[in-house]
CSV table of C-alpha atoms in Angstrom, one decimal:
chain,number,residue,atom,x,y,z
P,1,MET,CA,0.2,-0.5,0.3
P,2,ARG,CA,2.8,2.3,-0.1
P,3,GLY,CA,2.6,5.6,-2.5
P,4,GLN,CA,-1.9,4.8,-2.9
P,5,ALA,CA,-4.1,7.2,-1.3
P,6,VAL,CA,-5.9,5.8,1.3
P,7,ASP,CA,-9.0,6.9,2.7
P,8,GLY,CA,-7.6,10.8,1.8
P,9,ALA,CA,-4.2,10.6,2.5
P,10,ASP,CA,-1.5,12.6,1.3
P,11,PRO,CA,0.8,10.1,-1.0
P,12,GLY,CA,3.5,12.9,-2.1
P,13,GLY,CA,3.7,14.1,1.7
P,14,THR,CA,2.2,17.8,0.5
P,15,ARG,CA,0.9,18.4,3.3
P,16,ALA,CA,3.3,16.8,5.2
P,17,ALA,CA,5.7,18.8,4.0
P,18,ALA,CA,3.6,22.0,3.9
P,19,LEU,CA,2.8,21.8,7.4
P,20,ARG,CA,6.8,21.1,7.7
P,21,ALA,CA,7.9,24.5,6.3
P,22,ALA,CA,4.6,27.0,8.1
P,23,PHE,CA,6.6,25.6,11.0
P,24,ASP,CA,10.5,26.9,10.3
P,25,ARG,CA,8.8,29.8,8.9
P,26,ALA,CA,7.0,30.8,12.4
P,27,PHE,CA,10.9,30.7,13.4
P,28,ALA,CA,12.3,32.7,10.8
P,29,GLU,CA,10.3,35.4,10.8
P,30,PRO,CA,10.3,38.1,13.2
P,31,PRO,CA,7.8,37.8,16.2
P,32,ALA,CA,4.6,40.1,16.0
P,33,PRO,CA,5.2,43.0,17.9
P,34,GLU,CA,2.7,42.6,21.4
P,35,ARG,CA,0.4,44.1,22.2
P,36,GLY,CA,1.2,46.3,25.6
P,37,ALA,CA,-0.6,45.4,28.7
P,38,PRO,CA,-3.4,48.2,28.8
P,39,LEU,CA,-3.0,50.7,31.7
P,40,ASP,CA,-4.9,51.3,34.7
P,41,PHE,CA,-6.2,54.6,36.0
P,42,LEU,CA,-8.4,55.9,38.6
P,43,SER,CA,-11.4,57.9,37.1
P,44,VAL,CA,-11.6,60.9,39.4
P,45,ARG,CA,-13.2,64.6,39.0
P,46,LEU,CA,-12.2,68.1,40.3
P,47,GLY,CA,-13.6,70.6,40.7
P,48,GLY,CA,-16.5,68.9,38.5
P,49,ASP,CA,-14.7,68.5,35.9
P,50,PRO,CA,-13.2,64.2,34.6
P,51,PHE,CA,-9.7,63.7,35.1
P,52,ALA,CA,-7.4,60.7,35.3
P,53,ILE,CA,-4.6,59.0,37.6
P,54,ARG,CA,-2.7,55.9,37.2
P,55,LEU,CA,-2.6,53.6,38.9
P,56,THR,CA,0.9,53.3,39.6
P,57,ASP,CA,1.4,56.6,40.6
P,58,THR,CA,-0.7,55.3,44.5
P,59,ALA,CA,-0.4,53.7,46.8
P,60,GLY,CA,-4.4,53.0,47.8
P,61,LEU,CA,-7.5,55.6,47.6
P,62,PHE,CA,-8.9,55.9,50.9
P,63,ALA,CA,-13.1,57.2,51.4
P,64,ASP,CA,-14.1,59.4,54.4
P,65,ARG,CA,-10.8,60.2,56.6
P,66,LYS,CA,-10.8,62.3,58.9
P,67,ILE,CA,-8.0,65.2,58.0
P,68,THR,CA,-6.7,66.8,61.2
P,69,PRO,CA,-6.7,70.3,60.2
P,70,VAL,CA,-2.7,72.4,60.5
P,71,PRO,CA,-2.0,75.8,60.9
P,72,THR,CA,-0.4,76.7,57.3
P,73,THR,CA,0.4,79.9,54.8
P,74,VAL,CA,-0.2,77.6,52.2
P,75,ALA,CA,-3.3,77.8,50.6
P,76,GLU,CA,-3.5,73.4,49.0
P,77,PHE,CA,-2.3,72.3,52.2
P,78,ARG,CA,-5.5,71.1,54.5
P,79,GLY,CA,-4.1,69.2,57.3
P,80,VAL,CA,-2.4,65.1,58.3
P,81,SER,CA,-5.1,61.9,57.4
P,82,GLY,CA,-3.5,58.8,58.8
P,83,PHE,CA,-2.5,55.6,56.6
P,84,ARG,CA,-1.5,52.6,57.9
P,85,GLY,CA,0.1,54.3,61.9
P,86,VAL,CA,1.2,57.3,60.2
P,87,LEU,CA,0.6,60.4,59.8
P,88,VAL,CA,0.6,62.0,56.7
P,89,PRO,CA,0.2,65.5,54.6
P,90,VAL,CA,-2.5,65.7,53.0
P,91,TYR,CA,-3.3,68.4,49.9
P,92,ASP,CA,-6.8,69.5,47.6
P,93,LEU,CA,-5.7,68.2,44.7
P,94,GLY,CA,-7.7,70.6,42.6
P,95,ALA,CA,-6.4,73.8,44.4
P,96,LEU,CA,-3.2,72.2,42.7
P,97,LEU,CA,-4.0,72.3,39.3
P,98,GLY,CA,-5.8,76.2,39.5
P,99,TYR,CA,-9.4,74.9,40.9
P,100,ALA,CA,-11.3,76.4,43.8
P,101,PRO,CA,-9.9,75.3,47.4
P,102,LEU,CA,-11.6,72.1,48.5
P,103,GLN,CA,-14.3,72.9,51.3
P,104,SER,CA,-14.5,69.0,52.1
P,105,GLY,CA,-13.5,65.9,50.2
P,106,ARG,CA,-14.7,62.7,50.2
P,107,TRP,CA,-11.9,60.7,48.5
P,108,LEU,CA,-7.6,61.0,49.2
P,109,VAL,CA,-5.4,58.9,47.3
P,110,LEU,CA,-2.0,58.3,49.3
P,111,ALA,CA,1.1,58.8,46.5
P,112,ALA,CA,3.0,55.8,45.7
P,113,GLY,CA,6.1,55.8,48.3
P,114,GLY,CA,3.0,57.2,51.3
P,115,ALA,CA,4.6,60.4,51.5
P,116,LEU,CA,1.8,62.3,51.4
P,117,ALA,CA,-1.7,62.2,50.1
P,118,PHE,CA,-4.0,64.2,48.5
P,119,VAL,CA,-8.4,65.4,48.0
P,120,PHE,CA,-10.6,65.0,45.4
P,121,ASP,CA,-14.1,66.0,44.6
P,122,ALA,CA,-15.2,62.5,43.3
P,123,PHE,CA,-14.2,59.6,42.7
P,124,GLU,CA,-15.8,57.8,39.3
P,125,GLY,CA,-14.6,54.2,39.5
P,126,HIS,CA,-11.7,52.3,37.4
P,127,ILE,CA,-10.6,52.7,33.4
P,128,ARG,CA,-8.3,50.5,31.8
P,129,VAL,CA,-6.8,51.8,28.5
P,130,PRO,CA,-4.9,50.8,26.0
P,131,PRO,CA,-1.1,52.1,25.8
P,132,GLU,CA,-1.9,54.0,22.7
P,133,GLY,CA,-4.8,55.4,23.9
P,134,VAL,CA,-2.7,58.1,26.0
P,135,SER,CA,-1.4,60.8,24.5
P,136,ALA,CA,0.7,63.8,25.1
P,137,ARG,CA,-1.5,66.7,25.7
P,138,ARG,CA,0.0,69.0,22.5
P,139,ASP,CA,-1.6,72.2,23.9
P,140,SER,CA,0.9,74.0,25.2
P,141,GLY,CA,-1.4,75.8,28.2
P,142,SER,CA,-2.0,72.7,30.1
P,143,ALA,CA,-1.6,72.0,33.6
P,144,HIS,CA,0.7,71.8,36.1
P,145,GLY,CA,1.5,67.5,36.4
P,146,VAL,CA,-1.3,67.3,33.1
P,147,HIS,CA,1.0,66.2,30.5
P,148,GLU,CA,-1.2,63.5,28.7
P,149,ILE,CA,-4.8,62.3,27.7
P,150,ALA,CA,-6.3,58.7,28.5
P,151,ARG,CA,-8.8,58.1,25.7
P,152,LEU,CA,-11.2,55.1,25.7
P,153,GLY,CA,-13.8,54.8,23.2
P,154,ASP,CA,-15.6,58.3,22.9
P,155,ARG,CA,-14.0,59.2,26.2
P,156,ALA,CA,-11.4,61.1,27.7
P,157,TRP,CA,-9.5,62.4,30.6
P,158,PRO,CA,-6.1,64.4,31.1
P,159,VAL,CA,-3.7,62.8,33.2
P,160,ILE,CA,-2.8,63.8,36.3
P,161,ASP,CA,1.1,62.9,37.2
P,162,ILE,CA,1.0,62.1,40.2
P,163,PRO,CA,5.1,62.4,41.0
P,164,ALA,CA,5.2,65.7,40.0
P,165,ALA,CA,2.5,67.0,41.7
P,166,VAL,CA,4.8,65.5,44.9
P,167,GLU,CA,7.2,67.1,43.7
P,168,ALA,CA,5.6,70.7,43.0
P,169,ILE,CA,4.9,70.6,46.5
P,170,ARG,CA,9.1,69.7,47.6
P,171,ALA,CA,10.1,72.5,45.4
P,172,ARG,CA,8.2,74.4,48.1
P,173,LEU,CA,8.6,73.5,51.0
P,174,PRO,CA,10.7,75.6,53.3
P,175,ARG,CA,15.3,73.4,53.4
P,176,SER,CA,16.0,72.7,56.4
P,177,ASN,CA,19.4,73.2,57.5
P,178,ALA,CA,20.6,70.2,58.8
P,179,SER,CA,23.9,71.4,59.9
P,180,LYS,CA,23.5,72.9,62.3
P,181,GLU,CA,26.0,73.6,65.4
């Protein structure tokens, strides 16, 4: 029976050769570009406007935390709050971006590293955006710390750069003189 077609068998081995060639070609061709992992954001509102915060820039989201006021000349500083046994300064995120200061805020986001927290108006939820859905802002007058836009479907959120906000606050703080005699 050798060399004869039995029940649709491939007598010349052309199908096996085609499969072998496809297998070899799969290793010879460059791999298809991998689509990056989606990016996770918190969707928030400041002064009624939508914004996004990268989840990787945060150490936690909290509701209804007590903020103890502390006397200060820094308008955006709201006081201190306890997070995981540590007192952390709390700043008004909207005020840092030019919005009117909050009278009260329900939501706090702890910055990655836990150095400080930001209070804001409203938390809307979690959004997951493909990497190609995040782009640089084109307008030159973008708010301090807002340099990207996250787009998903027909919605768009300016992305608040939490590390840049932390650095802006640190730059405004008075420098302590560690080498006092």
